CSV table of C-alpha atoms and ligand atoms in Angstrom, one decimal:
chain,number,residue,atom,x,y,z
B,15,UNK,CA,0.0,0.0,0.0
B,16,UNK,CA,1.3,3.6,-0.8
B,17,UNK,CA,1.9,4.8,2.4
B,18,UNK,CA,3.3,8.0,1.6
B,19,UNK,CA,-0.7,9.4,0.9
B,20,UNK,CA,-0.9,8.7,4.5
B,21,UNK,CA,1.4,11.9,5.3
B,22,UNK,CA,-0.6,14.4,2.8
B,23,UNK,CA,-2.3,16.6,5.4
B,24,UNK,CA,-4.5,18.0,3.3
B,25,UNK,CA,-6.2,15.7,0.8
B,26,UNK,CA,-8.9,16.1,-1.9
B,27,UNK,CA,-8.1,19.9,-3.3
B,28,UNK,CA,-6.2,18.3,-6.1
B,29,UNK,CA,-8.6,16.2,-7.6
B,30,UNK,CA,-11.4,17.2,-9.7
B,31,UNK,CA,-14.7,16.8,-8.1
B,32,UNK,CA,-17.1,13.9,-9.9
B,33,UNK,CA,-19.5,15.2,-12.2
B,34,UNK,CA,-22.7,14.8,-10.1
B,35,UNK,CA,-21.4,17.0,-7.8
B,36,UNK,CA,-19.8,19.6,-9.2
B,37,UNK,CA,-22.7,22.2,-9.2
B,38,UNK,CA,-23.8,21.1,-5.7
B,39,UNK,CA,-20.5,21.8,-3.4
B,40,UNK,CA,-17.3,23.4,-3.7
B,41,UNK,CA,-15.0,20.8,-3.3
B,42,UNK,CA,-12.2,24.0,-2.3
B,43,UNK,CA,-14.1,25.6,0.4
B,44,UNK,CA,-14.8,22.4,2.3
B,45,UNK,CA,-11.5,21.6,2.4
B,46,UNK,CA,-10.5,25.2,3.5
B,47,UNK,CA,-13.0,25.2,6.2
B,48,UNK,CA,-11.4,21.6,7.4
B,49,UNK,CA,-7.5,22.8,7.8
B,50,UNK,CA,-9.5,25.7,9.1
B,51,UNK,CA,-11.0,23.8,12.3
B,52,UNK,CA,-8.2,22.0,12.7
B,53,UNK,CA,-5.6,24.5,13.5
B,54,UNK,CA,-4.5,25.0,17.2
B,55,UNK,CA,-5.9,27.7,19.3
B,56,UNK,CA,-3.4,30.8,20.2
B,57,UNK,CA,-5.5,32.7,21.9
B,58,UNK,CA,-4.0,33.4,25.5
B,59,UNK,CA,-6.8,32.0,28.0
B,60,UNK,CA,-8.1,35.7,29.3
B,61,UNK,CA,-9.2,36.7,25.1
B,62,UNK,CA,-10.4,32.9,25.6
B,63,UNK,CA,-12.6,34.0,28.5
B,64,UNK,CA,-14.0,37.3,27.2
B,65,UNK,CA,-14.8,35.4,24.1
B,66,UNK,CA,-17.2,33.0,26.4
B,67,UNK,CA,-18.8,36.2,28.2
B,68,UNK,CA,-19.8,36.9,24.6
B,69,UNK,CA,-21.1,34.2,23.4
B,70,UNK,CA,-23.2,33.6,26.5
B,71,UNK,CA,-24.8,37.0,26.1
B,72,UNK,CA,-25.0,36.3,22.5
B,73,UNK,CA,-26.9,33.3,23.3
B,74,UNK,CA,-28.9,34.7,26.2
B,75,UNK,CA,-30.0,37.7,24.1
B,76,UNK,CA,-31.4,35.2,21.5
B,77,UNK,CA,-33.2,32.6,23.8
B,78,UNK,CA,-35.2,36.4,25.3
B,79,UNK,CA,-35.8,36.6,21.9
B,80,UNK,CA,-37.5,33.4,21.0
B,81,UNK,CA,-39.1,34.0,24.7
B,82,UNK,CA,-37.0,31.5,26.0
B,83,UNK,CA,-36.7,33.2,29.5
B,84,UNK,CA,-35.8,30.2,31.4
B,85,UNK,CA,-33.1,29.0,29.2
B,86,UNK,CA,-31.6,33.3,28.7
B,87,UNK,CA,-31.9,33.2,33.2
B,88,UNK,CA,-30.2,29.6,33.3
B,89,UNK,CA,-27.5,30.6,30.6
B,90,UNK,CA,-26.8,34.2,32.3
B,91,UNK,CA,-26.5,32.5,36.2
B,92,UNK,CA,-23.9,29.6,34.9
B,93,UNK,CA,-20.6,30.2,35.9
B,94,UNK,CA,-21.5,33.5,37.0
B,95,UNK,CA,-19.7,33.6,40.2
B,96,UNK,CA,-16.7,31.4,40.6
B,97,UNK,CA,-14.7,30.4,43.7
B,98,UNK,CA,-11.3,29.9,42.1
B,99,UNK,CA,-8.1,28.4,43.8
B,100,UNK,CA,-5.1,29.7,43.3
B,101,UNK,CA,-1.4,30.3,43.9
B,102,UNK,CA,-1.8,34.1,42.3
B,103,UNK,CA,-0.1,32.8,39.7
B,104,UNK,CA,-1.6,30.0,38.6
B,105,UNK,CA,-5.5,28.4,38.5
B,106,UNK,CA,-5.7,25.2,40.3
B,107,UNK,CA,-9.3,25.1,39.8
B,108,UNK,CA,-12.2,27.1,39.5
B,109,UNK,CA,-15.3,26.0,41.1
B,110,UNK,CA,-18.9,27.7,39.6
B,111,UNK,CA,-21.4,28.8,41.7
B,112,UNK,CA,-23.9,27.3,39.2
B,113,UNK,CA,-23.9,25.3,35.6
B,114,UNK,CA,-26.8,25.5,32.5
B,115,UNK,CA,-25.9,22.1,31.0
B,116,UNK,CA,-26.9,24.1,28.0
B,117,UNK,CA,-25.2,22.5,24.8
B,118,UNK,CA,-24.0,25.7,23.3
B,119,UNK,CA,-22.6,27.1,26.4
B,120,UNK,CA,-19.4,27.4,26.4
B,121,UNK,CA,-18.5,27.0,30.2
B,122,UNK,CA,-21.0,23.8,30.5
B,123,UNK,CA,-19.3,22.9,27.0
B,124,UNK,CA,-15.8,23.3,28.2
B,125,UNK,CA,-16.5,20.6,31.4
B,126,UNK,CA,-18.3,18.6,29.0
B,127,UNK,CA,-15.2,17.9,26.4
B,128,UNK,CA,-12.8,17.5,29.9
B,129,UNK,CA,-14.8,15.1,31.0
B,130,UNK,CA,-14.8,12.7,28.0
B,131,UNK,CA,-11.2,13.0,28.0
B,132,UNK,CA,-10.6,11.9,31.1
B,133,UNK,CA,-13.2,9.1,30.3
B,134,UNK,CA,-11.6,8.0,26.9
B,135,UNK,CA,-8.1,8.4,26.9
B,136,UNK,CA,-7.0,6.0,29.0
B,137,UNK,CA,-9.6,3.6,27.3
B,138,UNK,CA,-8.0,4.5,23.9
B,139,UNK,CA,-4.5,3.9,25.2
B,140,UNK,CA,-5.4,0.7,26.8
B,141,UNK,CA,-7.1,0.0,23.1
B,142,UNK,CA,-4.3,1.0,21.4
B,143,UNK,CA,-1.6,-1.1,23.6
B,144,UNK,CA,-4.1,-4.3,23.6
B,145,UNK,CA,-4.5,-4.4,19.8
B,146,UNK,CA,-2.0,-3.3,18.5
B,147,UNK,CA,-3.7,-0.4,16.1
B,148,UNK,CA,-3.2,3.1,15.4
B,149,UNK,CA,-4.8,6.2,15.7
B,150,UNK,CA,-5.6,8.6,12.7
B,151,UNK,CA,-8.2,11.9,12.5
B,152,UNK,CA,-10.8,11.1,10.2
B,153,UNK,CA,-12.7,14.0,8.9
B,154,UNK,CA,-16.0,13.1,6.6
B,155,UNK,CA,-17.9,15.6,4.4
B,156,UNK,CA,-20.8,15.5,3.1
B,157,UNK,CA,-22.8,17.9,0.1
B,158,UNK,CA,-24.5,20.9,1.0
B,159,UNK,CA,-28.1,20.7,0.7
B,160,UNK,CA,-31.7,22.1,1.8
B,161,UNK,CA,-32.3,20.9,4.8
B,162,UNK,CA,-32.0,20.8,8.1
B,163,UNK,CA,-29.0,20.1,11.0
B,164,UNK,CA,-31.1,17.4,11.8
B,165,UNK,CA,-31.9,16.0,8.5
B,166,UNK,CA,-28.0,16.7,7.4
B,167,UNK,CA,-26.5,14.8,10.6
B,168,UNK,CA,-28.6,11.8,10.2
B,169,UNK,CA,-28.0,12.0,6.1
B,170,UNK,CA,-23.8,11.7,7.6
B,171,UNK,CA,-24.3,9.3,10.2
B,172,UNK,CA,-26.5,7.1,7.9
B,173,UNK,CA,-23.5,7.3,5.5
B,174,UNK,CA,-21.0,6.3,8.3
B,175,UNK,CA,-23.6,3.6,9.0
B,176,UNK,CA,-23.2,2.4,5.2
B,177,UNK,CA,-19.2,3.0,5.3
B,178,UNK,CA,-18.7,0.6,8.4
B,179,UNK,CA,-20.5,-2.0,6.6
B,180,UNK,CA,-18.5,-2.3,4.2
B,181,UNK,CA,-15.5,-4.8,3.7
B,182,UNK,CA,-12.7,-2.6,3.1
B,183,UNK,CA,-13.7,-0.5,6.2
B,184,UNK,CA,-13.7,-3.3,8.3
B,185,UNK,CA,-10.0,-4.8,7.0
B,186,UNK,CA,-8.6,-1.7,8.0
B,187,UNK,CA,-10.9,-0.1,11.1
B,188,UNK,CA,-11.4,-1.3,14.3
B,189,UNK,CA,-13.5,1.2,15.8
B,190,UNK,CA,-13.2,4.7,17.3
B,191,UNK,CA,-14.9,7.7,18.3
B,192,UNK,CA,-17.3,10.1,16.1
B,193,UNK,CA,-18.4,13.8,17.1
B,194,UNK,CA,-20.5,15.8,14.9
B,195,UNK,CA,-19.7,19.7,13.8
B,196,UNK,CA,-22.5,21.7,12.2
B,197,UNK,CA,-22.0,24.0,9.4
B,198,UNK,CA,-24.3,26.1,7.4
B,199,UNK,CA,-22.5,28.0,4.3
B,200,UNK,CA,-23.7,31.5,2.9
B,201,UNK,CA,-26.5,30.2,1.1
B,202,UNK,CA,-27.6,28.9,4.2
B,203,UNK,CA,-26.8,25.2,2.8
B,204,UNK,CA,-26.6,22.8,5.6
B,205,UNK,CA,-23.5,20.4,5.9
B,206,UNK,CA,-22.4,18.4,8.7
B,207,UNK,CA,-19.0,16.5,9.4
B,208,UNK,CA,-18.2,13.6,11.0
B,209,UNK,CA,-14.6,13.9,13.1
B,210,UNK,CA,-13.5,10.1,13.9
B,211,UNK,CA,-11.0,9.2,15.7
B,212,UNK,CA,-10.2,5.5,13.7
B,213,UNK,CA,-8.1,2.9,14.8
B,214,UNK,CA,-6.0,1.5,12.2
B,215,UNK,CA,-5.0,-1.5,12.0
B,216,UNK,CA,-2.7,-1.1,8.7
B,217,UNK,CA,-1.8,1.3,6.0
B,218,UNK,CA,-4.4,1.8,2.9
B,219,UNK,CA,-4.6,4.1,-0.4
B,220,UNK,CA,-6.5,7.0,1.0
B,221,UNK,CA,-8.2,7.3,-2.8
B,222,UNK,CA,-9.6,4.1,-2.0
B,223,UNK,CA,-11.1,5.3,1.4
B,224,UNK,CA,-12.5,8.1,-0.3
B,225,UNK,CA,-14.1,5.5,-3.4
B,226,UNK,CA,-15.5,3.7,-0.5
B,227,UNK,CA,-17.0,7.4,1.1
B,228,UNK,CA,-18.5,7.9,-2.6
B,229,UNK,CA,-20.0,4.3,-2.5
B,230,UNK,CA,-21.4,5.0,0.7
B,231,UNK,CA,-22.7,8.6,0.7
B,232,UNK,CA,-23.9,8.2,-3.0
B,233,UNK,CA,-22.5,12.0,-4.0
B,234,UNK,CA,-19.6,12.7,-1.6
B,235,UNK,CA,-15.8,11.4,-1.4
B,236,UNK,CA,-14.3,14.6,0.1
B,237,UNK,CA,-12.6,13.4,3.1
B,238,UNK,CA,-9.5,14.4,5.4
B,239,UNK,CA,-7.3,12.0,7.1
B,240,UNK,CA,-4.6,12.9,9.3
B,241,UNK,CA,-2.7,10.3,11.8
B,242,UNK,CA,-2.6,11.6,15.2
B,243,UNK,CA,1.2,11.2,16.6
B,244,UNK,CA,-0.3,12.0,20.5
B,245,UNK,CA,-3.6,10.5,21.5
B,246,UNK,CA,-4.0,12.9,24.2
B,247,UNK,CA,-4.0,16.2,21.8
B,248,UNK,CA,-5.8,13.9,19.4
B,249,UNK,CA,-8.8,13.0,21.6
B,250,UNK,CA,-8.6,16.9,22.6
B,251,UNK,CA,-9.1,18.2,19.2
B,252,UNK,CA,-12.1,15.6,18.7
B,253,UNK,CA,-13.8,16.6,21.7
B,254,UNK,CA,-13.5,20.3,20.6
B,255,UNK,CA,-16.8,19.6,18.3
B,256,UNK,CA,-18.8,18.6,21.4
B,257,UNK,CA,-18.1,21.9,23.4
B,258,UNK,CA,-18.2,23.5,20.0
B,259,UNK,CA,-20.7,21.8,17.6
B,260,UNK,CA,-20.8,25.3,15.4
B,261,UNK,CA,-19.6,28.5,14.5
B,262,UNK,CA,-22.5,30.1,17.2
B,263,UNK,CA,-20.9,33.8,16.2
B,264,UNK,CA,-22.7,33.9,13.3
B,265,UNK,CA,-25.8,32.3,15.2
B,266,UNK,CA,-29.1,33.7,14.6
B,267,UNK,CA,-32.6,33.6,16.2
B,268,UNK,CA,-33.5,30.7,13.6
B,269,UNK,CA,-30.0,28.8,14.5
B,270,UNK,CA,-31.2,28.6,18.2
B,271,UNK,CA,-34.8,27.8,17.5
B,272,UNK,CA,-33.7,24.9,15.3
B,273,UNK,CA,-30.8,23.7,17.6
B,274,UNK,CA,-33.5,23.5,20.7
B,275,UNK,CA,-35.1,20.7,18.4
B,276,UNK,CA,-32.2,18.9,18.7
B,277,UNK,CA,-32.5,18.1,21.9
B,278,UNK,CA,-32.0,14.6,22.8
B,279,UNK,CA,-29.8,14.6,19.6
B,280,UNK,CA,-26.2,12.5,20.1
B,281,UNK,CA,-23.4,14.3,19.6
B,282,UNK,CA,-20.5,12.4,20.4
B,283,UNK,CA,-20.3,8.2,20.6
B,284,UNK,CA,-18.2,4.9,20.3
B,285,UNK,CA,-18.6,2.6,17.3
B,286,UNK,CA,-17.1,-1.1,16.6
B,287,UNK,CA,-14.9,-2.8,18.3
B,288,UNK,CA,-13.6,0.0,20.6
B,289,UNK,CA,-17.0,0.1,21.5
B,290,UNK,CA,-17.3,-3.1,23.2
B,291,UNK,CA,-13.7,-2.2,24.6
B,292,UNK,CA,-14.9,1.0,26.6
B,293,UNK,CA,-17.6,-1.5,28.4
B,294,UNK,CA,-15.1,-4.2,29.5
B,295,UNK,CA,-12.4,-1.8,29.8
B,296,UNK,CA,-10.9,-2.1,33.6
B,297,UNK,CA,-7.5,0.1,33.6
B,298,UNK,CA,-4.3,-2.3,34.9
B,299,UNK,CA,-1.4,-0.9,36.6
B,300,UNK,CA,0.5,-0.6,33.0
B,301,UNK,CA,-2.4,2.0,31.4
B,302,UNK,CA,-3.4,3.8,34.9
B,303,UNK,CA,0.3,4.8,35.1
B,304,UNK,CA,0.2,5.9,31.5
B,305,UNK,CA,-2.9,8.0,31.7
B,306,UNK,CA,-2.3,9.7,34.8
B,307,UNK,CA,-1.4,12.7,33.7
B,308,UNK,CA,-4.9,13.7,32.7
B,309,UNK,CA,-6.6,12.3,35.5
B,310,UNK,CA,-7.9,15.2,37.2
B,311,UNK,CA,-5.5,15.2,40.4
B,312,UNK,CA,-7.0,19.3,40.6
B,313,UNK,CA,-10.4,17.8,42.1
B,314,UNK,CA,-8.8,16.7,45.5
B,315,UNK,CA,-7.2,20.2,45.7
B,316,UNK,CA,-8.2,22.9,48.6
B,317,UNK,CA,-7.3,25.7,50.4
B,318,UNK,CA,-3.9,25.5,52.0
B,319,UNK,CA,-2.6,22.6,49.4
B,320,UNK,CA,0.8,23.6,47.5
B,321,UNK,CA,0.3,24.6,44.1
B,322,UNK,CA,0.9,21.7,41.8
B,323,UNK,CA,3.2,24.4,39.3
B,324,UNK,CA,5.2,26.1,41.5
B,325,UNK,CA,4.4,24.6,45.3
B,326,UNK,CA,2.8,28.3,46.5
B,327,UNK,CA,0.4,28.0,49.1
B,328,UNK,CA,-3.3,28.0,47.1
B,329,UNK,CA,-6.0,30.6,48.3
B,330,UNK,CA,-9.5,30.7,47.7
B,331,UNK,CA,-10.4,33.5,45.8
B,332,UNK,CA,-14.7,35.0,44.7
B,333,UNK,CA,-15.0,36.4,41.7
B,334,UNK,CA,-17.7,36.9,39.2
B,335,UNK,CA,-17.7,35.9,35.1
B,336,UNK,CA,-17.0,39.3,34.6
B,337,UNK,CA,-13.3,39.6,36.6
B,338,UNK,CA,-11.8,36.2,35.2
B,339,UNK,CA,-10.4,38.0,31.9
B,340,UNK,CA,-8.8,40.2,33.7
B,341,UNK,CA,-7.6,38.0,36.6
B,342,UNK,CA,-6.3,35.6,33.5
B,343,UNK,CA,-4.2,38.7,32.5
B,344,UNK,CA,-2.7,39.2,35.9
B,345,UNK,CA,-1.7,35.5,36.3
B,346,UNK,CA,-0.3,35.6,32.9
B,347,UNK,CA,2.0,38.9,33.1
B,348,UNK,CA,2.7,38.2,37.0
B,349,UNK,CA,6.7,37.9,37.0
B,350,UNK,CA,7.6,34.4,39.2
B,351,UNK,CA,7.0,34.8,43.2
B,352,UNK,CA,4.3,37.7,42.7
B,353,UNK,CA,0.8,36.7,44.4
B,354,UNK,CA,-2.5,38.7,43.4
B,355,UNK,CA,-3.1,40.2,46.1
B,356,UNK,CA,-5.2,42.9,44.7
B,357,UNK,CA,-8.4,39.7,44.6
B,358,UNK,CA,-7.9,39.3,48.5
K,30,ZN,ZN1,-23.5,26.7,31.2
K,31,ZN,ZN1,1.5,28.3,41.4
């Protein structure tokens, strides 16, 4: 098998699109809009926290629109005042006074993706040692199309359904992870994709993955495969999709209405074998050692404990939503040794 294909980041912008769907998705922006998602976030963790105060009044201002008080209230009390432990210079933890569990927040959306990686990664590694496969980021596309996020993620998973099925996917996959990511493009054409984490088991011809995408979507073989060197960031940038399931800046009333339909929607799962792995899966010594740097040691942490970075005494500060931009800037432009005491 040409393995070298295996190492093309980006894949599918050099080869013409099939006739039948030519005039129905440009091949060029998908693609863009992959590499695009992909990319690593450099924001410093204060512009990271203003940019969540926005979004949650973004979204609170729509739900008062659609006279969704309850759900504006729940969004606009979550995480509004925080109890957060720290050296001065660090954050050990911050503890909210209150959480929405509101998909699209992006506090509740934040503890969401943690929490699945501290639930799959040291299944995946313990996958990964016990069968001997290896992990790659799968990214499936599908056309853009008149519909609607729910009618375009069950059009993709029914494809993935197809794809597993088939024989080539099961010679070379033995199971993984799936999130989904909404997209709508400026028509207002919806288009979902499927992020996998797959587990290899050898090297294939990625053309031939993306016949067998084709075969199983019927008008689709725009795909993006990349392997994933460190199952840790890996798993991270998967999970990203289910704190983040869309672009909600350029979210309108309509966006909201329609995304409180999907309600009991699933947004993240297991498929094949690594499926039936994550039920049986009881950590040895071997994996809980290698997986214990993501185990979340912070939890046991409490007033009084020694800072895990630099061994400082930790102290309880209160603070609302509002201050934890700026406290974010003080801890990351305090020189070593100097404590906030401005929060006391
Ligand atoms: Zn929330
Ligand atoms: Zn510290």
């Amino acid at each position: 098998m040409k393995q070298s294909t295996l190492s093309t980041d980006l894949i599918g912008s050099h080869r013409l699109p099939v006739a039948s769907q030519s005039k129905l998705s440009p091949q060029t922006y998908l693609d863009k809009r992959v590499t695009k998602s992909q990319r690593g976030n450099k924001r410093t963790r204060s512009q990271r926290a203003r940019e969540r105060l926005r979004t949650k009044e973004h979204l609170a201002r729509l739900a008062v629109g659609l006279g969704e008080v309850e759900l504006a209230h729940k969004i606009e009390r979550c995480h509004s005042r925080l109890s957060v432990l720290t050296c001065g210079r660090h954050i050990a933890r911050i503890i909210p006074n209150f959480t929405c569990e509101f998909r699209l927040c992006p506090d509740c959306g934040r503890r969401r993706s943690r929490k699945l990686q501290n639930k799959y990664l040291p299944v995946m590694r313990g996958f990964m040692l016990h069968r001997k496969v290896t992990p790659v980021h799968l990214v499936l596309t599908q056309t853009h199309r008149k519909e609607d996020r729910k009618q375009s993620a069950k059009r993709i998973k029914d494809s993935f359904t197809r794809l597993q099925r088939r024989g080539f996917w099961k010679e070379y996959f033995k199971g993984g992870t799936w999130s989904l990511e909404f997209a709508k493009d400026k028509n207002g054409l919806h288009h979902t994709h499927l992020h996998i984490i797959g587990f290899r088991r050898k090297f294939f011809d990625i053309e031939l993955l993306r016949d067998e995408w084709l075969a199983a979507t019927g008008d689709s073989h725009v795909l993006h495969l990349k392997p994933i060197k460190d199952i840790a960031a890996g798993l991270q940038e998967v999970v990203k999709y289910v704190s983040k399931p869309l672009d909600i800046r350029r979210f309108g009333a309509d966006d909201l209405r329609e995304f409180l339909k999907l309600k009991n929607m699933r947004m993240f799962g297991t498929f094949g074998e690594f499926r039936d792995f994550c039920k049986d899966f009881e950590p040895s010594d071997n994996d809980a050692a290698a997986v214990s740097e993501l185990e979340s040691f912070s939890r046991d942490l409490v007033e009084g404990c020694a800072c895990p970075q630099c061994n400082e005494p930790l102290f309880d500060l209160r603070m609302s939503a509002k201050e934890l931009p700026q406290f974010y800037e003080q801890t990351e432009s305090s020189p070593p040794g100097k404590v906030g005491t401005s929060w006391n």
